[in-house]
XYZ file of C-alpha atoms in Angstrom:
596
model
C -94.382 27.188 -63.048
C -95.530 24.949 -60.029
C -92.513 22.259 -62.050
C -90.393 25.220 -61.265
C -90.852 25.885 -58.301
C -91.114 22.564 -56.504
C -87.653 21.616 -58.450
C -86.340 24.755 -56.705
C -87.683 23.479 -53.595
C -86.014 19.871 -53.867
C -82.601 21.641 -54.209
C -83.222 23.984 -51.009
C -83.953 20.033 -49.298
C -80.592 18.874 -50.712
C -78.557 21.474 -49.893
C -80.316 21.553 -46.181
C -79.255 17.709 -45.863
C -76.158 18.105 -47.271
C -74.845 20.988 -44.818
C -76.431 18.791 -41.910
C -74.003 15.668 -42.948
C -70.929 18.056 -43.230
C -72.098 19.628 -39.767
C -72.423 16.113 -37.917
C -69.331 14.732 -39.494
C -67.050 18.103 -38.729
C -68.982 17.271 -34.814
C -67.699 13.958 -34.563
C -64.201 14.958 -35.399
C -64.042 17.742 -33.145
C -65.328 15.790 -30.481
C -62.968 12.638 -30.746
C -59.634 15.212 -31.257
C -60.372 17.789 -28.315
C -59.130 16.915 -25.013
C -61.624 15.527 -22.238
C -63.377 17.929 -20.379
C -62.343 17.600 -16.423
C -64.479 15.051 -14.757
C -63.570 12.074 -16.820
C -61.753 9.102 -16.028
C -58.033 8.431 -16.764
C -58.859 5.624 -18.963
C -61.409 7.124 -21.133
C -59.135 9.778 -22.575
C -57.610 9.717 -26.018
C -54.387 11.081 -26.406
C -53.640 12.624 -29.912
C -50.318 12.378 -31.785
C -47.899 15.419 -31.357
C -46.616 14.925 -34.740
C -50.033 14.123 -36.909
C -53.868 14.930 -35.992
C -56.148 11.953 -34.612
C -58.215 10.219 -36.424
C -61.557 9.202 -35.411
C -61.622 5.521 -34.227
C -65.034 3.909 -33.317
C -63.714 0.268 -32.787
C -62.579 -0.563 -28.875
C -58.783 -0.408 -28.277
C -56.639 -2.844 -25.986
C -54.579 -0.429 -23.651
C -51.112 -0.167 -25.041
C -48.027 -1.468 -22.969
C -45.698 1.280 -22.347
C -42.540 1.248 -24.170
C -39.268 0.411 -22.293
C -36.564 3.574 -22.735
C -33.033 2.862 -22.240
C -31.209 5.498 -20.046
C -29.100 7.325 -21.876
C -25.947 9.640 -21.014
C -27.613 13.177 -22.276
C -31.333 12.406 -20.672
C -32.410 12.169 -17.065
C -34.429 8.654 -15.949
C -36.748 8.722 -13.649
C -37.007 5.903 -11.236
C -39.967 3.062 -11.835
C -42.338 4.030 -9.101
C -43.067 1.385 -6.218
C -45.372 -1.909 -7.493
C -48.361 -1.111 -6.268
C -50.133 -3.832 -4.582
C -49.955 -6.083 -1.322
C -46.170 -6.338 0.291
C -44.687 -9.356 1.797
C -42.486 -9.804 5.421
C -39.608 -11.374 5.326
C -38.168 -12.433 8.471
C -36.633 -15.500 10.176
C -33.863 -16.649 12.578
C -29.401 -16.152 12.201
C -28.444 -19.517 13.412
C -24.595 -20.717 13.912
C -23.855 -23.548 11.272
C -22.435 -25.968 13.408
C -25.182 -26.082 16.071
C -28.193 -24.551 14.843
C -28.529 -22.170 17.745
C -29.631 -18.351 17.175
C -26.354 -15.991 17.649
C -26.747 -13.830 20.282
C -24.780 -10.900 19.391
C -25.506 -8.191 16.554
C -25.279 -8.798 13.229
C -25.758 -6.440 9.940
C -28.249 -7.600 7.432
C -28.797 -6.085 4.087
C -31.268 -6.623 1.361
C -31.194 -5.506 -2.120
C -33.914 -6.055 -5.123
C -32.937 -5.287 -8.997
C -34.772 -1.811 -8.662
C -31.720 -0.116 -6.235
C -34.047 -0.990 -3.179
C -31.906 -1.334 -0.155
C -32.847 -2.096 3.630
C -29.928 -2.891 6.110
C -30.988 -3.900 10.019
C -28.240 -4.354 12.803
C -29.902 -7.782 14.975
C -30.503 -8.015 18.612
C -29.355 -10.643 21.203
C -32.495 -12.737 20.288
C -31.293 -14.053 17.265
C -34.006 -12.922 14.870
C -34.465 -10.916 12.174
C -37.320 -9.081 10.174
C -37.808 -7.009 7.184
C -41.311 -5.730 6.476
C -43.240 -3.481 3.405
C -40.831 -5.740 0.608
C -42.387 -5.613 -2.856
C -42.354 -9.419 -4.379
C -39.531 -10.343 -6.457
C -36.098 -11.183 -6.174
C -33.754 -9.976 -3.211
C -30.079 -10.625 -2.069
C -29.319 -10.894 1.531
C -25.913 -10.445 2.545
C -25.037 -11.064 6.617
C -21.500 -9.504 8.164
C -20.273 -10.231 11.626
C -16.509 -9.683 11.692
C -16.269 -13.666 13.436
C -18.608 -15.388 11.093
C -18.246 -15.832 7.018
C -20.122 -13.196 5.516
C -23.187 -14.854 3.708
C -24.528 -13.925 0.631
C -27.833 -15.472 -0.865
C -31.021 -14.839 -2.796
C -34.730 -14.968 -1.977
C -37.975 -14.660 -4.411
C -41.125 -12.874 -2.750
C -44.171 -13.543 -3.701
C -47.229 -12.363 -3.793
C -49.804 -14.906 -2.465
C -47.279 -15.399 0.118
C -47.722 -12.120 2.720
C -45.265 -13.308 5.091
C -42.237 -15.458 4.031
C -39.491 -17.174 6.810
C -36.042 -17.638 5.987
C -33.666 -18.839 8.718
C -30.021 -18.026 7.727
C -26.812 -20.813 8.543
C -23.976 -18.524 9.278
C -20.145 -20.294 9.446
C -17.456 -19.374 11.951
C -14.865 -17.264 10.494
C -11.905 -19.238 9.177
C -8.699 -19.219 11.520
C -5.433 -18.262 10.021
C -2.106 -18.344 12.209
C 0.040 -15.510 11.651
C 3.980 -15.653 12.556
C 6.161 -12.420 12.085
C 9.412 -13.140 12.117
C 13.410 -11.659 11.267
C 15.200 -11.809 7.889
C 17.787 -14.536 8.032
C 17.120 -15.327 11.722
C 16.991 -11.767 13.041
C 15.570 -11.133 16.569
C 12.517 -9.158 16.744
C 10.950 -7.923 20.015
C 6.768 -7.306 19.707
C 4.941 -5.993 22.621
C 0.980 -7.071 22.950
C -2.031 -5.025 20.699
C -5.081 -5.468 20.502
C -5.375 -5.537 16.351
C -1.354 -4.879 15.733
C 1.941 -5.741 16.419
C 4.660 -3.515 18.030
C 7.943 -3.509 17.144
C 10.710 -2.347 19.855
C 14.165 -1.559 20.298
C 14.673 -0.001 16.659
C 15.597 3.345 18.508
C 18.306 1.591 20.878
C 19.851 0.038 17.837
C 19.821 3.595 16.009
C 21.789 5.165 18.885
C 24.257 2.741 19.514
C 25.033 2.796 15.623
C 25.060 7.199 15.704
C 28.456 8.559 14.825
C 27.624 11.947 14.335
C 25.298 14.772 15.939
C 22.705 14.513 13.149
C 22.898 11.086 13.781
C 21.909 11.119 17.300
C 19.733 13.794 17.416
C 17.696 11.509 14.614
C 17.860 8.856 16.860
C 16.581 10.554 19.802
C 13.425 11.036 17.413
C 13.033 7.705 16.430
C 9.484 6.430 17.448
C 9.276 4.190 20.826
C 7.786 1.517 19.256
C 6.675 1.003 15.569
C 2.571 -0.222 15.251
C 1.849 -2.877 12.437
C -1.288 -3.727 11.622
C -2.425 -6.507 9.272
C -5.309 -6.772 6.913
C -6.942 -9.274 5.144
C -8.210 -8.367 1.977
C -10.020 -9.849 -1.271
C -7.344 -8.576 -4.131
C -4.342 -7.576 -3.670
C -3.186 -4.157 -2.576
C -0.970 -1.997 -4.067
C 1.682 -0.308 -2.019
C -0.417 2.057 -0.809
C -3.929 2.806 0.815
C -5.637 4.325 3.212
C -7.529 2.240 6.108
C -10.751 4.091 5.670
C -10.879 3.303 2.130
C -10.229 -0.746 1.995
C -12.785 -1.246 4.746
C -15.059 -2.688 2.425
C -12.556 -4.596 0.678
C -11.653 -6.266 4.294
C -12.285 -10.143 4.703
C -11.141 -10.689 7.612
C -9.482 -9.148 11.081
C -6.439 -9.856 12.915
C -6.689 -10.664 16.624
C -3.030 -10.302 18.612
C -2.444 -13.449 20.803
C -2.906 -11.388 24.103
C -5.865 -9.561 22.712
C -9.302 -9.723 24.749
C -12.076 -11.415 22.871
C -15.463 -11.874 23.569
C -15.796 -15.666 23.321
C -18.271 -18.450 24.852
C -16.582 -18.370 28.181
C -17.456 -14.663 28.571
C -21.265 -15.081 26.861
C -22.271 -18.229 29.392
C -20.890 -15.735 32.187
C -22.732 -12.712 31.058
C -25.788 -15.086 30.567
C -25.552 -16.415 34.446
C -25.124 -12.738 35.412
C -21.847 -12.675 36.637
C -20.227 -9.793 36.599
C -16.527 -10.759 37.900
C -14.971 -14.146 37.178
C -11.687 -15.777 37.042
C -10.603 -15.704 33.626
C -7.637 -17.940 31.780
C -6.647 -17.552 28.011
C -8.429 -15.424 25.152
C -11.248 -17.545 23.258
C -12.426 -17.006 19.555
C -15.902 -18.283 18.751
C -14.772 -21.278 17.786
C -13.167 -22.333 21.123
C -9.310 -21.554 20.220
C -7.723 -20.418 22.876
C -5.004 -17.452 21.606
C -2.490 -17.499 24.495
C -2.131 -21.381 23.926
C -0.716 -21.209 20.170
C 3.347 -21.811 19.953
C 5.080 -18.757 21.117
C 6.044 -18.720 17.065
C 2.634 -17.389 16.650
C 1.534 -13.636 17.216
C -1.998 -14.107 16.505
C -4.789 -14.835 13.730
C -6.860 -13.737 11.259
C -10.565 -14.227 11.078
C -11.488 -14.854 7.581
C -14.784 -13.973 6.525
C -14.906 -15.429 3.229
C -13.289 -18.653 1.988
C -9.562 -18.361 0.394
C -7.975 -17.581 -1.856
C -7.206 -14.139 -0.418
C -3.961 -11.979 1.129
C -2.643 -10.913 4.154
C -0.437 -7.334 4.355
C 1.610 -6.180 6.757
C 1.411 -2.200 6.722
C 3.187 0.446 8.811
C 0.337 3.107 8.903
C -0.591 3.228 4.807
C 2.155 1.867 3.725
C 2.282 -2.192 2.252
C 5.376 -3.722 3.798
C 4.810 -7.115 3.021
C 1.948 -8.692 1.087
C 1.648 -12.855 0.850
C -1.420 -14.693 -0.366
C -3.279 -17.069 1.710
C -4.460 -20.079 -0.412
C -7.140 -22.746 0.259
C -6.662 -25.366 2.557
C -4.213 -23.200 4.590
C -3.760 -22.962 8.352
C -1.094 -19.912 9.473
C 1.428 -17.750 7.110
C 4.343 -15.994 7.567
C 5.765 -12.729 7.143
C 9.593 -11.995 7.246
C 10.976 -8.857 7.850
C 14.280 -6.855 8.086
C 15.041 -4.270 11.403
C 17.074 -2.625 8.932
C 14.478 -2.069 6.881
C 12.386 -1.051 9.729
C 14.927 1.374 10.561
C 15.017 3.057 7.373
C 10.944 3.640 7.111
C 10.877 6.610 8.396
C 11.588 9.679 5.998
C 12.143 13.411 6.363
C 9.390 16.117 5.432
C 10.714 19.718 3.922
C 8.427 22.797 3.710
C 9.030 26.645 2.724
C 7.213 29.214 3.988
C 7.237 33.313 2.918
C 4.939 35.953 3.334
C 3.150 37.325 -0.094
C 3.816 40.851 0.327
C 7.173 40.835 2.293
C 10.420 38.851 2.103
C 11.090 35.768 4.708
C 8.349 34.389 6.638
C 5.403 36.148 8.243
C 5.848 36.570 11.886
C 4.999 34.327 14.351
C 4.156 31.537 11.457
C 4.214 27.887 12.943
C 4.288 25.099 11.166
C 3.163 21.175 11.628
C 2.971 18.031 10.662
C 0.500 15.376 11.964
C 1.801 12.163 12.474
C 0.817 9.241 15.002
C 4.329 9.350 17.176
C 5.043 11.967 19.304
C 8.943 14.059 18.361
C 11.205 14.467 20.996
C 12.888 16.528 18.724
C 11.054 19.906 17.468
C 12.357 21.709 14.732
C 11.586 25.447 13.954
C 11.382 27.786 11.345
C 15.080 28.956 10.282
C 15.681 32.908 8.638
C 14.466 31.775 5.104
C 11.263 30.007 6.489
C 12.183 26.577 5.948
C 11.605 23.598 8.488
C 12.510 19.999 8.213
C 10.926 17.388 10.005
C 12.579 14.055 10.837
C 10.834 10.268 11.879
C 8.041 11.091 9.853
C 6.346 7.056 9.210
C 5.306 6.750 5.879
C 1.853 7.457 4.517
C -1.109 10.144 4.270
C 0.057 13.091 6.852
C -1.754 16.661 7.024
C 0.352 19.468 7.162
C -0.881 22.825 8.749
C 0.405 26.254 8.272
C -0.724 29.144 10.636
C -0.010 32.916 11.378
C -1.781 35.362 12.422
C -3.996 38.046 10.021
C -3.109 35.099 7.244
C -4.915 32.409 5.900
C -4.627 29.283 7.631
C -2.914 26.295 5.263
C -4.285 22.924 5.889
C -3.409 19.927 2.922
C -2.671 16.322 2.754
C 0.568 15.164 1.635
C 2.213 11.397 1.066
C 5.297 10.616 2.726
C 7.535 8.287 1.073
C 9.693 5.906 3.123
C 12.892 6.590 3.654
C 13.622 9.790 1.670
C 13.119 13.723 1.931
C 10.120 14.822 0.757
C 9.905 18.729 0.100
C 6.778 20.221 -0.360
C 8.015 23.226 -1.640
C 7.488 26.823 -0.942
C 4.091 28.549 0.686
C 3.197 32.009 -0.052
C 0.999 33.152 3.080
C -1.964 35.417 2.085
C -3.255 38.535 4.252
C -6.925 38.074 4.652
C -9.531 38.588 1.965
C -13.382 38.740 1.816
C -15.876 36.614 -0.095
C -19.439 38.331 0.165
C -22.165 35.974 -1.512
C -26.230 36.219 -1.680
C -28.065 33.043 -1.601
C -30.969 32.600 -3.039
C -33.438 29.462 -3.862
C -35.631 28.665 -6.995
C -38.002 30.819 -6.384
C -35.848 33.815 -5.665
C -35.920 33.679 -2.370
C -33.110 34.133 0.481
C -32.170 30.663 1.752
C -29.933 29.587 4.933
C -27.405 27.238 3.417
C -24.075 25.418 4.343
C -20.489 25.680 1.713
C -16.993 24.447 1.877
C -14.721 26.650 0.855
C -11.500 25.815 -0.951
C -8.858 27.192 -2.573
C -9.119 25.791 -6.596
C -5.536 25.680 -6.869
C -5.352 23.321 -4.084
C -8.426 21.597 -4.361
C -7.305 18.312 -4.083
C -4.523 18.000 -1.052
C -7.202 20.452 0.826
C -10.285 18.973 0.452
C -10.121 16.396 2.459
C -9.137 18.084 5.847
C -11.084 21.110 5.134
C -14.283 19.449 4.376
C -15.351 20.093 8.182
C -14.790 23.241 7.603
C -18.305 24.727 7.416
C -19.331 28.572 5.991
C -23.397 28.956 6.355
C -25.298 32.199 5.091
C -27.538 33.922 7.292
C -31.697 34.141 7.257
C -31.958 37.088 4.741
C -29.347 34.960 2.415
C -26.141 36.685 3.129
C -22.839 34.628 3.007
C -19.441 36.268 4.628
C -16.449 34.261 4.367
C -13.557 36.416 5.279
C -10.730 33.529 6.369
C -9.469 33.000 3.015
C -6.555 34.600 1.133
C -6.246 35.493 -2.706
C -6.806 33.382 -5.502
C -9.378 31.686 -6.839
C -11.988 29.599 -4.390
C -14.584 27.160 -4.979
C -17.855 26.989 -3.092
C -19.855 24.135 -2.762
C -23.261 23.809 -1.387
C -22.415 21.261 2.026
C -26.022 21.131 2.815
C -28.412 18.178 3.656
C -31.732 20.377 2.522
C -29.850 22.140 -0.368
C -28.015 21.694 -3.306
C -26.077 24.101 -5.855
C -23.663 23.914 -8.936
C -19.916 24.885 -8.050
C -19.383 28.211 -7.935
C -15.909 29.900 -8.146
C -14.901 33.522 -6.456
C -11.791 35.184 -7.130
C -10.597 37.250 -4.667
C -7.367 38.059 -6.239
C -7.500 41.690 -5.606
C -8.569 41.309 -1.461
C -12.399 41.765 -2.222
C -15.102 40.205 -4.661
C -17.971 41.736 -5.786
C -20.876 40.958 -4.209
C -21.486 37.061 -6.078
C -25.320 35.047 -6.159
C -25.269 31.858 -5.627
C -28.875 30.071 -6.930
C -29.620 27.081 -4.864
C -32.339 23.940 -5.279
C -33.258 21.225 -3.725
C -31.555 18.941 -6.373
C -32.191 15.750 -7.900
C -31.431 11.854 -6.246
C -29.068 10.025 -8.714
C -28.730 6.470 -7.606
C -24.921 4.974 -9.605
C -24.321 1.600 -9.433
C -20.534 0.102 -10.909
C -20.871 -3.044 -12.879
C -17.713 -5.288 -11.095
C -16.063 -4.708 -7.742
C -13.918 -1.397 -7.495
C -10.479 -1.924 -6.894
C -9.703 -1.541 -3.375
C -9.440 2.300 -2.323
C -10.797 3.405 -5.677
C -12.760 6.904 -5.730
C -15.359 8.419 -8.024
C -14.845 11.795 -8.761
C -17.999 13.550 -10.243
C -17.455 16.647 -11.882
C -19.128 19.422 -14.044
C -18.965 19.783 -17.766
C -15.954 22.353 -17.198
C -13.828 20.296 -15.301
C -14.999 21.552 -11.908
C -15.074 19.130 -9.057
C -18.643 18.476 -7.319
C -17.712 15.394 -5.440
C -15.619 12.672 -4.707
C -16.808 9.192 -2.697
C -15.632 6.065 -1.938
C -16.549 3.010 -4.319
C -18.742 0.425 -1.967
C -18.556 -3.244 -2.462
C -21.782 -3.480 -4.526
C -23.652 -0.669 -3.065
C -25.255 1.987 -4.353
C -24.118 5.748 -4.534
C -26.566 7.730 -3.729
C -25.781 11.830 -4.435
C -28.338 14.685 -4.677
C -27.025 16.866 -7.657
C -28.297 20.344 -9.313
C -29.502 19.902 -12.605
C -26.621 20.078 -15.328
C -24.418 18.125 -17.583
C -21.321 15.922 -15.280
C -18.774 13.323 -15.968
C -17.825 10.615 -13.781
C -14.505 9.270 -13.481
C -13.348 6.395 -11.500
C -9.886 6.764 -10.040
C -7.495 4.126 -8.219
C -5.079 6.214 -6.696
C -3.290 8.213 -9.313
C -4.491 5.758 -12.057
C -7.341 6.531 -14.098
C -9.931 4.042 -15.169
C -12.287 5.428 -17.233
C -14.659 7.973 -17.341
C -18.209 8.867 -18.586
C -20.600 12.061 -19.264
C -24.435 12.101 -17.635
C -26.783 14.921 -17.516
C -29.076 16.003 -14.814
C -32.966 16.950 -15.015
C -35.420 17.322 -12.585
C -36.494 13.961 -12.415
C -34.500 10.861 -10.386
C -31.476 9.767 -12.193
C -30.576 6.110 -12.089
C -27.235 4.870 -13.771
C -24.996 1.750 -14.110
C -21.123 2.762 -14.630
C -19.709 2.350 -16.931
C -22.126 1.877 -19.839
């Protein structure tokens, strides 16, 4: 019996033991898998696997090295955050190549690391420069002045090193002669610019060679003088482009023979404190004097970067004459035709009805910008159409206005030489957009739009892209200067940000429309190569719907601030497309090279 009972009592032990083992293992396990309780330190947590439980590990770990992730065109990036740690200064002198002095005059200096980091500084008149905060690594420095050759080089920061000097050798610009002269001995008569030629007595010729009233009447509106301007540039233009566009293509600038330079005359009398002094002949920085070249000569051209490059004459945007300017060369020439000249002007149609009635609305006007003043105005005849004479070729805006109708406003490209007929206009009575703003959190917002008309998105954005709509304090938007159709609204805001909407306002009035709005996302794009000259990239919305369109930068970055969402870029060189390529949009910082 006692056997018994003290076997019974052995098993009680057992089974005691045994639940105390399961109970301190089952601890452990649930102590290593839960999360850790506030309080402790970033490195003592253990993270457990989404797709498999954690397993107990007793042994000490080496920190794991996070895993690179390429950027990908459906998933948002977000930037590498700045390297902690000490920072280094980089500063130093600008000093003239040939005499090691500090240039006195401003400069622009840029700096750019591999992580999309730029700084740019404009210099004083002391010669120095200075960039502070720079992580270490590698950085490019590139230095413009329009008279020197643009420098380019690299620098490595490092750390043990806080502060780092660099003085920077700048060359004088390269001097190119430039003679302009007549087909086949022609006589051409140029008046005195400051950065272009002027070409006289075209409308003299014109109406001694008038037989018929058209003829002189045409001739009466032939422009004074015709302006030439000529650009330097890396690649080769095509025939067209517009000024603002191939700035950053530019290596160089032309300087008319009777232009007035600042040269070292001027600075060693500015210096001294003079302020009046006898003066005799035009001086580059390099000591040639302009008014001293053969009378064959109407100038130079600075280059900032060593040939090979080329030199285009152009009448407003259009290429008249392109030649290339190879190394080891001292002047070029261009050779034109005055008949040629007198045929570059070209003739501009446009019809204009009202929507609702037959003929023209009343009291419609119509115009076309252009740089030279007519002496001949046309008007509006019984069917509403207008021609305009003398137009110069290139980009012109055409406006279209009468009143209780909405106002017209596009870009158009005159051809030389030829009629160009924009067709028919249908004037709209006045509509109403009514919109309610609102931000993320539901909440009325005071925000800026462009409005344009979708139809005519692209020959109106550009000249109605000052034109600004903003909704009030409670969130209310009232645009009631548009027509019917179908508009787009985008956000024009520095603070805010919103995905294109569209109204239709087809039948006079829309209903009331929301418009959600967010402070968006940075997206830093980068293009692998140099743009073509005058090249755009065009961002737009999964459906087609234009968001944006910027100028490609010489090896800059493009910086945009975008509402989350799915987009395609597209680069475009005039009416030539280059390729294109699909991102997406989170709420994290996008960075992207284009094209993949």
């Amino acid at each position: 019996m006692a056997a018994t009972k003290t076997k019974g009592q052995l098993w009680i032990v057992v089974a005691l033991a045994g639940a105390a083992a399961i109970f301190f293992v089952v601890w452990r396990v649930a102590g290593v898998s839960a999360p850790a309780p506030k309080g402790f330190a970033a490195d003592e947590k253990i993270e457990a696997q989404a797709s498999e439980p954690a397993l107990p590990d007793l042994q000490p770990q080496e920190p794991t090295k996070p895993v690179p992730v390429e950027v990908s065109a459906t998933a948002a990036v977000a930037p590498s955050a700045p390297k902690p740690g000490p920072t280094v200064r980089l500063y130093g002198d600008l000093l003239g190549a040939r005499d090691r002095t500090p240039l006195t005059y401003a400069c622009s200096v840029r700096v750019v690391d591999e992580e999309w980091t730029e700084r740019t500084l404009t210099t004083g008149t002391d010669g120095g420069y200075a960039f502070t905060d720079l992580h270490p690594g590698a950085w490019e420095i590139t230095v413009r002045e329009p008279s020197l050759q643009t420098l380019r080089t690299r620098v490595d920061l490092r750390e043990e090193e806080p502060e780092k000097r660099l003085d920077l050798f700048l060359h004088l610009a390269l001097v190119v002669k430039v003679r302009v002269e007549g087909a086949a001995g022609e006589d051409l008569k140029m008046t005195s610019g400051s950065r272009y030629l002027a070409i006289t007595g075209l409308r003299q010729d014109l109406s001694r060679e008038a037989r018929t009233l058209e003829e002189r009447l045409r001739a009466r509106g032939f422009p004074n003088r015709l302006d030439l301007t000529i650009v330097a540039t890396r690649a080769e233009p095509g025939r067209w482009f517009r000024d603002e566009a191939t700035s950053e293509a530019r290596v160089g600038s032309f300087i008319d023979r009777n232009a007035f330079v600042w040269g070292p005359e001027m600075e060693r009398a500015a210096k001294a404190g003079v302020k009046q002094f006898e003066f005799s002949g035009v001086l580059l920085r390099d000591g040639t004097r302009l008014d001293e070249l053969p009378p064959a000569y109407c100038g130079v051209i600075q280059l900032s970067e060593p040939p090979p490059a080329f030199a285009s004459l152009v009448v407003r945007d259009y290429v008249l004459r392109t030649v290339p300017i190879p190394p080891a060369v001292d002047e070029i020439v261009f050779s034109i035709n005055r008949d040629q000249l007198k045929r570059l002007p070209g003739q501009v149609k446009v019809t204009v009805t009202d929507a609702e009635q037959a003929g023209p609305p009343p009291g419609a006007q119509v115009h076309v910008d252009e740089p030279v003043p007519r002496e001949v105005v046309p008007s509006l005849d019984e069917k509403g159409s207008i021609t305009f004479d003398n137009v110069l070729p290139g980009w012109a805006t055409l406006t279209i206005t009468a009143p209780e109708h909405e106002v017209i406003i596009e870009r158009f490209l005159v051809k030389p030489g030829v009629l160009t007929d924009l067709g028919t206009y249908r004037m709209q009575p006045f509509s109403e957009i009514r919109a309610r703003v609102l931000d993320e959190e539901g909440a009325p917002a005071r925000v800026q739009f462009n409005v344009f008309p979708l139809d005519r998105y692209e020959p109106a954005r550009e000249p109605l892209a000052s034109r600004i709509f903003r909704s009030s304090a409670d969130g209310d938007l009232k645009v009631d200067s548009i027509g019917r159709g179908r508009y787009l609204l985008l956000a024009h805001d520095d603070n805010w940000t919103a995905a294109p909407v569209i109204a239709d306002t087809t039948f006079r009035q829309t209903d009331r429309i929301e418009i959600r709005v967010s402070k968006g996302t940075d997206v830093w794009l980068r293009l692998r190569g140099d743009p073509p000259p005058g090249a755009l990239l065009s961002i737009q919305t999964s459906t087609g719907l234009p968001v944006t369109d910027t100028n490609c930068r010489d090896g800059e970055t493009i910086r945009l601030r975008l509402a989350p969402g799915s987009y395609s870029a597209a680069l475009r060189d005039g009416d030539t497309w280059l390729w294109s390529e699909g991102f997406s949009v989170g709420t994290e910082p996008l960075r992207r090279y284009f094209p993949r």
